[in-house]
Structures are given as structure tokens and as C-alpha cells.
Amino acid sequence: MKTVGFVISHKNNERRRALLPDDLNNIENRQKLYFEKGYGESVGYSDEEYLKYGANIATRQEVLNCDVIVDVKLGDADYFDDVKGPKLLVGWAHAVQNLEFTTAVLNGGHSVIAWEEIFENGRYIFYRNREIAGEAAVLQAFRFSGKLPYDSKVAIIGNGQTAKGAFRVLAGLGAEVDIYARKNEEQFKQNMFNYDVLVNCVMWDTNRKDRLIYKSDLKKFKKGTLIIDVSCDPHLEIETSHPTTIDNPVYVVDDVIHYAVDNTPAMYPISVTKNLSKQFSKYIDNIIKEEYTDSLKEALIIDKGHILDENIIKFRTSRGVFCK
């Protein structure tokens, strides 16, 4: 059976955690779990509460020595130099766009179970995190617009769970909101200069060569227009977009404010962690015993240094990056 280590992410303001003591009762092989010292403190849980259920508290290096490493923001891992031997890495990887991370995984012969690819009966298991991403982004970004939502005309691009969260907050605060689904892209392009705020929640095909908003479009927007890029795909659907941090969330290009924090749910770690823990705890014993459910098999995007997800291959090939 495999040992599973839960590492604390060093990403800016990342306080979400993968597993809470409250859900350890659902796990048979708790003695195989190793939590980095202080793991639950950001969401109000002490090391003693993990120990009480039979789990282990360990140093960071001891956690990294486990067979499986669970990291909420796996795609921002900063510890590959400290990892000895191939590992199974579990968390939000976003390996298609994240060339540096994926290269490190391939070079180390590691495997990846990507949280963003775990679905049950066609539904993403962490759908509430996506809704909170939209909610949190709107709440923080509007601080830089100079206006409250009820004084704003807003366009939301996308109609998935992230868009649902953004709309919930905007509508609740009185904004005038139009929603553009994928099939309405051309209509959005015709109308986009009429809005005060644009909220990008679209799941973009990384192999597309065109853009939703080009840099040349920015000069046509109203001065002070706010782009809230919740999707945060660097230089893809929004050519001038690149990830920012919770501490430094905005930058300005041609008088257009860009907000592109790529981990907005981290601002509400308690609400998010409760959902993460409840859902992820169901899979822990399967991972320990290497008895993967269909959901986990589908989420295994890299196996022992070999890419299984064709989208990763296509994106890396389009960027002239070696694949294996």
C-alpha cells in the first residue's frame, strides 16, 4: 500500500487544504497519511486533531518522501529538487498550459492525477470551487473599478459553473449583466466595447490560434474598462492577460484594467476546503491501495513520465516543446 503525503503549498496566499480531520473517519487506511506540520492551521485545525484520528504529522521532507504527494496547487510545485524517485502527484495541475511543471514531471518520471479532470456521472466533483472562483474574483476585482456593480454594465463570457458564481454576485449587487455562451462569441465581439466590465469564464481550447480579445482591441474600450479574467489562460483568449496574485491582482494596459488572479478561491479557504475534503476523501483509500475507480483512471493524465492526455501533447507540440 502507498503512503500519501499532504504538502503545504507555497503559492501566494494559498491557504486551501485537501483534507480535514472531520473526514478522516471516512478513510480506512489513515495510518498511511502524512501531513506537513501545521497543515490545517490555515483553516482552523491543529496537528493534534489529525493525530487523534491516527494520521501522522511529519516534516516537509518526510512528506515529500511519501509515495504519493497531494498538493492543492500542484501546478505551482516548487519542490521537485527535493523529491527522490518517481511519485504520484495529485492536485490541480493544469498541465496543458503549464509547460514548466509538465516538463519537470516528465523529467522525473512522475505520474499525475489532475483534480480538474475528476468527474462523477459527468459532473466535476469540485464544481463549488469553480463557482467560488467566479464569486471571489468579482468581489475582489470590483475594488479596482471605481464603481459598484449596480453602476456597471457587465458582460460574462461563458456559461459554466464559474460564470454561475460570477453572475450570482453581480446580479445580487444590482449589476446589469449579459451572458455570452460559446456559441455567442461573435455577438460578444461586436458588443464588447459597450461594457464597463468583462468577466472571462470561458474554457478555451488551447489549440486555437485566434483570440477573443486582442491587444489592438484595448484602445477601443472605454477608459477604465475592467477585464476580470477568471480563466487566467496566459495570452490565450485574452492576448494581454497573464496571471497575477492576490496581493498584486491588477495591471493596466492601454487604460484597460486587467484582473487575472489564478487562485481566487484561496481567499475563502474555509468554505472551499470543506468541499475539497468531503469530495477527495472518497478517493484516498483507492489511491493508497492502487485500486483506481473509473474517475481516477480518467484523471491520470501522465503515467510514469509518459503523457496520456492528448491535449498536453498537442499544446506542447504547437509550442515546439519535446513530448514523450
CSV table of C-alpha atoms in Angstrom, one decimal:
chain,number,residue,atom,x,y,z
A,1,MET,CA,0.0,0.0,0.0
A,2,LYS,CA,1.1,3.5,-0.8
A,3,THR,CA,1.9,6.3,1.7
A,4,VAL,CA,0.3,9.6,1.0
A,5,GLY,CA,1.9,13.0,1.9
A,6,PHE,CA,-0.1,16.2,2.1
A,7,VAL,CA,2.2,19.2,1.4
A,8,ILE,CA,1.6,22.9,2.2
A,9,SER,CA,1.6,24.9,-1.0
A,10,HIS,CA,3.9,27.9,-1.1
A,11,LYS,CA,1.8,29.7,-3.7
A,12,ASN,CA,0.9,33.3,-2.8
A,13,ASN,CA,-1.9,33.4,-0.2
A,14,GLU,CA,-2.8,29.7,-0.9
A,15,ARG,CA,-4.5,28.5,2.3
A,16,ARG,CA,-6.8,25.8,1.0
A,17,ARG,CA,-6.2,22.3,2.1
A,18,ALA,CA,-7.1,18.9,0.6
A,19,LEU,CA,-8.2,17.0,3.7
A,20,LEU,CA,-9.7,17.9,7.1
A,21,PRO,CA,-9.7,15.8,10.3
A,22,ASP,CA,-13.5,15.8,10.1
A,23,ASP,CA,-13.4,13.5,7.1
A,24,LEU,CA,-10.7,11.1,8.2
A,25,ASN,CA,-13.3,8.8,9.6
A,26,ASN,CA,-14.3,8.0,6.0
A,27,ILE,CA,-10.8,6.6,5.3
A,28,GLU,CA,-9.8,3.1,6.2
A,29,ASN,CA,-6.0,3.4,6.0
A,30,ARG,CA,-5.5,6.6,8.0
A,31,GLN,CA,-2.1,5.4,9.2
A,32,LYS,CA,-0.8,5.8,5.7
A,33,LEU,CA,-1.4,9.6,5.7
A,34,TYR,CA,1.3,12.1,6.4
A,35,PHE,CA,0.5,15.8,6.9
A,36,GLU,CA,3.1,18.5,6.9
A,37,LYS,CA,3.4,20.1,10.3
A,38,GLY,CA,0.9,22.9,10.6
A,39,TYR,CA,-1.1,21.6,7.7
A,40,GLY,CA,-4.6,22.5,9.0
A,41,GLU,CA,-3.8,25.7,10.8
A,42,SER,CA,-4.8,28.0,7.9
A,43,VAL,CA,-8.4,26.6,8.2
A,44,GLY,CA,-8.5,26.3,12.0
A,45,TYR,CA,-7.3,22.8,12.7
A,46,SER,CA,-4.4,21.8,14.8
A,47,ASP,CA,-1.9,18.9,14.3
A,48,GLU,CA,-3.3,17.2,17.3
A,49,GLU,CA,-6.7,16.9,15.6
A,50,TYR,CA,-5.1,14.9,12.7
A,51,LEU,CA,-3.1,12.8,15.2
A,52,LYS,CA,-6.3,12.0,17.1
A,53,TYR,CA,-7.7,10.1,14.1
A,54,GLY,CA,-4.5,8.0,13.6
A,55,ALA,CA,-2.8,10.1,10.8
A,56,ASN,CA,0.8,11.3,11.0
A,57,ILE,CA,2.4,14.7,11.3
A,58,ALA,CA,5.7,15.0,9.6
A,59,THR,CA,8.4,17.4,8.3
A,60,ARG,CA,8.1,18.7,4.8
A,61,GLN,CA,10.9,16.4,3.6
A,62,GLU,CA,9.2,13.4,5.2
A,63,VAL,CA,6.0,14.3,3.4
A,64,LEU,CA,7.9,14.6,0.1
A,65,ASN,CA,9.4,11.2,0.6
A,66,CYS,CA,5.9,9.6,0.5
A,67,ASP,CA,4.8,7.5,-2.5
A,68,VAL,CA,2.0,10.0,-3.3
A,69,ILE,CA,2.2,13.8,-2.9
A,70,VAL,CA,-1.1,15.7,-2.6
A,71,ASP,CA,-0.8,19.5,-3.3
A,72,VAL,CA,-3.8,21.7,-3.8
A,73,LYS,CA,-1.9,23.9,-6.3
A,74,LEU,CA,0.2,21.1,-7.8
A,75,GLY,CA,0.9,23.1,-10.9
A,76,ASP,CA,2.9,25.6,-8.9
A,77,ALA,CA,5.0,22.9,-7.1
A,78,ASP,CA,8.4,24.3,-6.0
A,79,TYR,CA,9.9,21.1,-4.6
A,80,PHE,CA,10.9,18.9,-7.5
A,81,ASP,CA,14.6,19.2,-6.5
A,82,ASP,CA,13.7,17.7,-3.1
A,83,VAL,CA,11.7,14.7,-4.5
A,84,LYS,CA,13.6,11.5,-4.8
A,85,GLY,CA,12.3,8.9,-7.2
A,86,PRO,CA,9.1,8.8,-9.3
A,87,LYS,CA,6.0,9.9,-7.4
A,88,LEU,CA,2.3,10.0,-8.0
A,89,LEU,CA,1.3,13.7,-7.8
A,90,VAL,CA,-2.3,14.7,-7.1
A,91,GLY,CA,-3.9,18.1,-7.2
A,92,TRP,CA,-4.8,20.9,-9.6
A,93,ALA,CA,-2.2,20.5,-12.2
A,94,HIS,CA,-3.4,22.4,-15.3
A,95,ALA,CA,-0.7,20.6,-17.2
A,96,VAL,CA,-1.8,21.6,-20.7
A,97,GLN,CA,-0.8,25.2,-20.3
A,98,ASN,CA,1.8,24.8,-17.6
A,99,LEU,CA,4.8,23.8,-19.7
A,100,GLU,CA,7.4,24.2,-16.9
A,101,PHE,CA,5.5,22.0,-14.5
A,102,THR,CA,4.8,19.3,-17.1
A,103,THR,CA,8.5,19.2,-18.2
A,104,ALA,CA,9.5,18.7,-14.6
A,105,VAL,CA,7.0,15.8,-14.2
A,106,LEU,CA,8.2,14.2,-17.4
A,107,ASN,CA,11.9,14.5,-16.5
A,108,GLY,CA,11.3,13.0,-13.1
A,109,GLY,CA,9.2,10.1,-14.4
A,110,HIS,CA,6.3,11.1,-12.2
A,111,SER,CA,2.6,10.4,-12.6
A,112,VAL,CA,-0.2,12.9,-12.2
A,113,ILE,CA,-3.8,12.6,-11.2
A,114,ALA,CA,-5.3,16.0,-12.1
A,115,TRP,CA,-8.1,17.2,-9.9
A,116,GLU,CA,-9.5,19.3,-12.7
A,117,GLU,CA,-10.2,16.0,-14.6
A,118,ILE,CA,-12.1,14.1,-11.9
A,119,PHE,CA,-15.8,13.7,-12.7
A,120,GLU,CA,-18.6,11.6,-11.3
A,121,ASN,CA,-21.6,10.9,-13.5
A,122,GLY,CA,-20.5,13.7,-15.8
A,123,ARG,CA,-20.2,16.3,-13.1
A,124,TYR,CA,-17.0,17.8,-11.9
A,125,ILE,CA,-16.5,16.8,-8.3
A,126,PHE,CA,-15.2,20.2,-7.2
A,127,TYR,CA,-17.8,22.3,-9.0
A,128,ARG,CA,-18.3,24.5,-6.0
A,129,ASN,CA,-14.7,25.6,-6.2
A,130,ARG,CA,-15.4,26.9,-9.7
A,131,GLU,CA,-18.4,28.8,-8.5
A,132,ILE,CA,-16.4,30.3,-5.7
A,133,ALA,CA,-13.7,31.3,-8.2
A,134,GLY,CA,-16.2,33.4,-10.1
A,135,GLU,CA,-17.7,34.9,-6.9
A,136,ALA,CA,-14.3,35.7,-5.3
A,137,ALA,CA,-12.9,37.2,-8.5
A,138,VAL,CA,-15.8,39.6,-8.8
A,139,LEU,CA,-15.7,40.6,-5.2
A,140,GLN,CA,-12.0,41.5,-5.2
A,141,ALA,CA,-11.8,42.9,-8.8
A,142,PHE,CA,-14.5,45.5,-8.3
A,143,ARG,CA,-12.4,47.2,-5.7
A,144,PHE,CA,-10.3,48.4,-8.6
A,145,SER,CA,-13.1,49.5,-10.9
A,146,GLY,CA,-14.1,52.7,-9.1
A,147,LYS,CA,-17.7,51.7,-9.3
A,148,LEU,CA,-20.1,49.4,-7.5
A,149,PRO,CA,-21.8,46.6,-9.5
A,150,TYR,CA,-25.1,48.5,-9.6
A,151,ASP,CA,-23.4,51.3,-11.5
A,152,SER,CA,-21.9,48.9,-14.1
A,153,LYS,CA,-22.9,47.2,-17.3
A,154,VAL,CA,-21.2,43.8,-17.3
A,155,ALA,CA,-20.6,41.0,-19.9
A,156,ILE,CA,-19.9,37.5,-18.7
A,157,ILE,CA,-18.3,35.2,-21.3
A,158,GLY,CA,-19.0,31.6,-20.7
A,159,ASN,CA,-22.0,29.8,-19.1
A,160,GLY,CA,-20.4,27.2,-16.9
A,161,GLN,CA,-20.0,26.9,-13.1
A,162,THR,CA,-17.5,29.8,-12.9
A,163,ALA,CA,-19.9,32.1,-14.8
A,164,LYS,CA,-22.7,31.0,-12.5
A,165,GLY,CA,-20.8,32.1,-9.4
A,166,ALA,CA,-19.9,35.5,-11.0
A,167,PHE,CA,-23.5,36.1,-12.1
A,168,ARG,CA,-24.7,35.2,-8.6
A,169,VAL,CA,-22.7,38.1,-7.0
A,170,LEU,CA,-23.2,40.6,-9.8
A,171,ALA,CA,-26.9,40.1,-10.0
A,172,GLY,CA,-27.2,40.2,-6.2
A,173,LEU,CA,-25.4,43.5,-6.2
A,174,GLY,CA,-27.6,45.1,-8.9
A,175,ALA,CA,-25.3,45.0,-12.0
A,176,GLU,CA,-26.8,44.9,-15.5
A,177,VAL,CA,-25.5,41.6,-16.8
A,178,ASP,CA,-25.4,40.0,-20.2
A,179,ILE,CA,-24.1,36.4,-20.6
A,180,TYR,CA,-22.5,35.2,-23.8
A,181,ALA,CA,-22.1,31.4,-24.2
A,182,ARG,CA,-19.5,29.9,-26.5
A,183,LYS,CA,-21.9,29.9,-29.5
A,184,ASN,CA,-22.3,33.7,-29.0
A,185,GLU,CA,-18.6,34.6,-29.3
A,186,GLU,CA,-19.1,36.7,-32.5
A,187,GLN,CA,-22.0,38.6,-30.9
A,188,PHE,CA,-19.8,39.3,-27.9
A,189,LYS,CA,-17.0,40.6,-30.1
A,190,GLN,CA,-19.5,43.0,-31.7
A,191,ASN,CA,-20.8,44.3,-28.4
A,192,MET,CA,-17.8,44.1,-26.1
A,193,PHE,CA,-16.9,47.8,-26.3
A,194,ASN,CA,-20.3,48.8,-24.8
A,195,TYR,CA,-19.5,47.3,-21.3
A,196,ASP,CA,-17.8,48.7,-18.2
A,197,VAL,CA,-16.7,45.2,-17.0
A,198,LEU,CA,-15.9,42.0,-18.9
A,199,VAL,CA,-15.8,38.7,-16.9
A,200,ASN,CA,-14.0,35.9,-18.7
A,201,CYS,CA,-15.1,32.4,-17.6
A,202,VAL,CA,-14.7,30.6,-20.8
A,203,MET,CA,-12.9,27.2,-21.1
A,204,TRP,CA,-10.7,28.0,-24.0
A,205,ASP,CA,-9.4,25.4,-26.5
A,206,THR,CA,-5.6,25.8,-26.0
A,207,ASN,CA,-5.0,24.7,-29.7
A,208,ARG,CA,-6.9,27.7,-31.1
A,209,LYS,CA,-4.8,30.3,-32.8
A,210,ASP,CA,-7.4,33.1,-32.6
A,211,ARG,CA,-8.1,35.3,-29.6
A,212,LEU,CA,-11.3,36.6,-28.0
A,213,ILE,CA,-9.8,40.0,-27.2
A,214,TYR,CA,-6.6,41.2,-29.0
A,215,LYS,CA,-4.2,43.8,-27.7
A,216,SER,CA,-5.3,46.0,-30.6
A,217,ASP,CA,-8.9,45.9,-29.2
A,218,LEU,CA,-8.0,47.6,-26.0
A,219,LYS,CA,-7.8,51.1,-27.4
A,220,LYS,CA,-11.4,50.8,-28.5
A,221,PHE,CA,-12.6,50.1,-24.9
A,222,LYS,CA,-13.8,52.8,-22.6
A,223,LYS,CA,-11.0,54.2,-20.5
A,224,GLY,CA,-11.0,52.3,-17.2
A,225,THR,CA,-12.8,49.3,-18.5
A,226,LEU,CA,-12.2,46.3,-16.2
A,227,ILE,CA,-11.4,42.8,-17.5
A,228,ILE,CA,-11.9,40.1,-14.9
A,229,ASP,CA,-10.1,37.1,-16.3
A,230,VAL,CA,-11.2,34.3,-14.0
A,231,SER,CA,-10.0,31.6,-16.5
A,232,CYS,CA,-6.4,33.0,-16.5
A,233,ASP,CA,-5.1,31.3,-19.6
A,234,PRO,CA,-1.9,33.3,-20.3
A,235,HIS,CA,-2.1,35.1,-23.6
A,236,LEU,CA,-4.7,32.8,-25.0
A,237,GLU,CA,-8.3,34.0,-25.3
A,238,ILE,CA,-7.2,37.5,-24.0
A,239,GLU,CA,-4.0,38.3,-25.6
A,240,THR,CA,-2.8,40.7,-22.9
A,241,SER,CA,-3.7,38.5,-19.9
A,242,HIS,CA,-1.2,36.9,-17.6
A,243,PRO,CA,-1.7,35.6,-14.1
A,244,THR,CA,-1.5,37.9,-11.1
A,245,THR,CA,-1.5,37.3,-7.4
A,246,ILE,CA,-4.0,38.1,-4.6
A,247,ASP,CA,-1.5,40.6,-3.2
A,248,ASN,CA,-1.0,42.3,-6.6
A,249,PRO,CA,-4.1,41.5,-8.5
A,250,VAL,CA,-4.3,44.1,-11.3
A,251,TYR,CA,-2.2,45.8,-14.0
A,252,VAL,CA,-3.2,48.3,-16.7
A,253,VAL,CA,-2.6,48.0,-20.5
A,254,ASP,CA,-3.8,50.9,-22.7
A,255,ASP,CA,-6.1,52.2,-19.9
A,256,VAL,CA,-7.8,48.9,-19.5
A,257,ILE,CA,-7.6,47.3,-16.1
A,258,HIS,CA,-6.7,43.6,-16.1
A,259,TYR,CA,-7.5,41.4,-13.1
A,260,ALA,CA,-6.2,37.9,-13.5
A,261,VAL,CA,-5.7,36.2,-10.2
A,262,ASP,CA,-5.4,32.4,-10.9
A,263,ASN,CA,-6.3,31.1,-7.4
A,264,THR,CA,-9.2,33.4,-6.4
A,265,PRO,CA,-10.9,30.7,-4.2
A,266,ALA,CA,-7.9,30.8,-1.9
A,267,MET,CA,-9.4,34.0,-0.5
A,268,TYR,CA,-12.1,31.8,1.1
A,269,PRO,CA,-10.1,28.8,2.2
A,270,ILE,CA,-12.6,27.5,4.9
A,271,SER,CA,-15.6,27.4,2.5
A,272,VAL,CA,-13.5,25.7,-0.2
A,273,THR,CA,-11.6,23.3,1.9
A,274,LYS,CA,-14.8,21.8,3.4
A,275,ASN,CA,-15.9,20.9,-0.1
A,276,LEU,CA,-12.5,19.7,-1.2
A,277,SER,CA,-12.1,17.4,1.8
A,278,LYS,CA,-15.6,15.9,1.6
A,279,GLN,CA,-15.2,15.0,-2.1
A,280,PHE,CA,-11.5,14.0,-2.1
A,281,SER,CA,-11.7,11.8,1.0
A,282,LYS,CA,-13.8,9.3,-1.1
A,283,TYR,CA,-10.7,8.5,-3.2
A,284,ILE,CA,-8.0,8.3,-0.6
A,285,ASP,CA,-8.2,4.5,0.0
A,286,ASN,CA,-8.4,3.8,-3.7
A,287,ILE,CA,-5.1,5.8,-4.1
A,288,ILE,CA,-3.4,4.0,-1.2
A,289,LYS,CA,-4.4,0.6,-2.5
A,290,GLU,CA,-3.9,1.5,-6.2
A,291,GLU,CA,-7.4,0.4,-6.9
A,292,TYR,CA,-8.4,3.3,-9.2
A,293,THR,CA,-12.0,4.0,-9.9
A,294,ASP,CA,-13.0,5.0,-13.5
A,295,SER,CA,-13.0,8.6,-12.3
A,296,LEU,CA,-9.4,8.4,-11.2
A,297,LYS,CA,-8.3,6.5,-14.3
A,298,GLU,CA,-9.7,9.3,-16.4
A,299,ALA,CA,-7.9,11.9,-14.3
A,300,LEU,CA,-4.5,10.1,-14.7
A,301,ILE,CA,-3.0,12.5,-17.3
A,302,ILE,CA,0.6,11.4,-17.0
A,303,ASP,CA,1.8,7.9,-16.1
A,304,LYS,CA,5.4,7.3,-15.1
A,305,GLY,CA,6.7,10.2,-17.2
A,306,HIS,CA,4.5,9.4,-20.3
A,307,ILE,CA,1.7,11.7,-21.4
A,308,LEU,CA,-1.7,10.2,-21.6
A,309,ASP,CA,-3.7,13.4,-22.3
A,310,GLU,CA,-3.6,14.2,-26.0
A,311,ASN,CA,-4.3,17.9,-25.2
A,312,ILE,CA,-1.0,18.2,-23.5
A,313,ILE,CA,0.8,16.7,-26.5
A,314,LYS,CA,-1.0,19.0,-28.9
A,315,PHE,CA,-0.2,22.1,-26.9
A,316,ARG,CA,3.5,21.3,-26.3
A,317,THR,CA,3.9,20.3,-30.0
A,318,SER,CA,2.4,23.6,-31.0
A,319,ARG,CA,5.0,25.4,-28.8
A,320,GLY,CA,7.9,23.3,-30.2
A,321,VAL,CA,8.4,21.6,-26.8
A,322,PHE,CA,9.5,17.9,-26.7
A,323,CYS,CA,7.0,15.3,-25.7
A,324,LYS,CA,7.3,11.7,-24.8
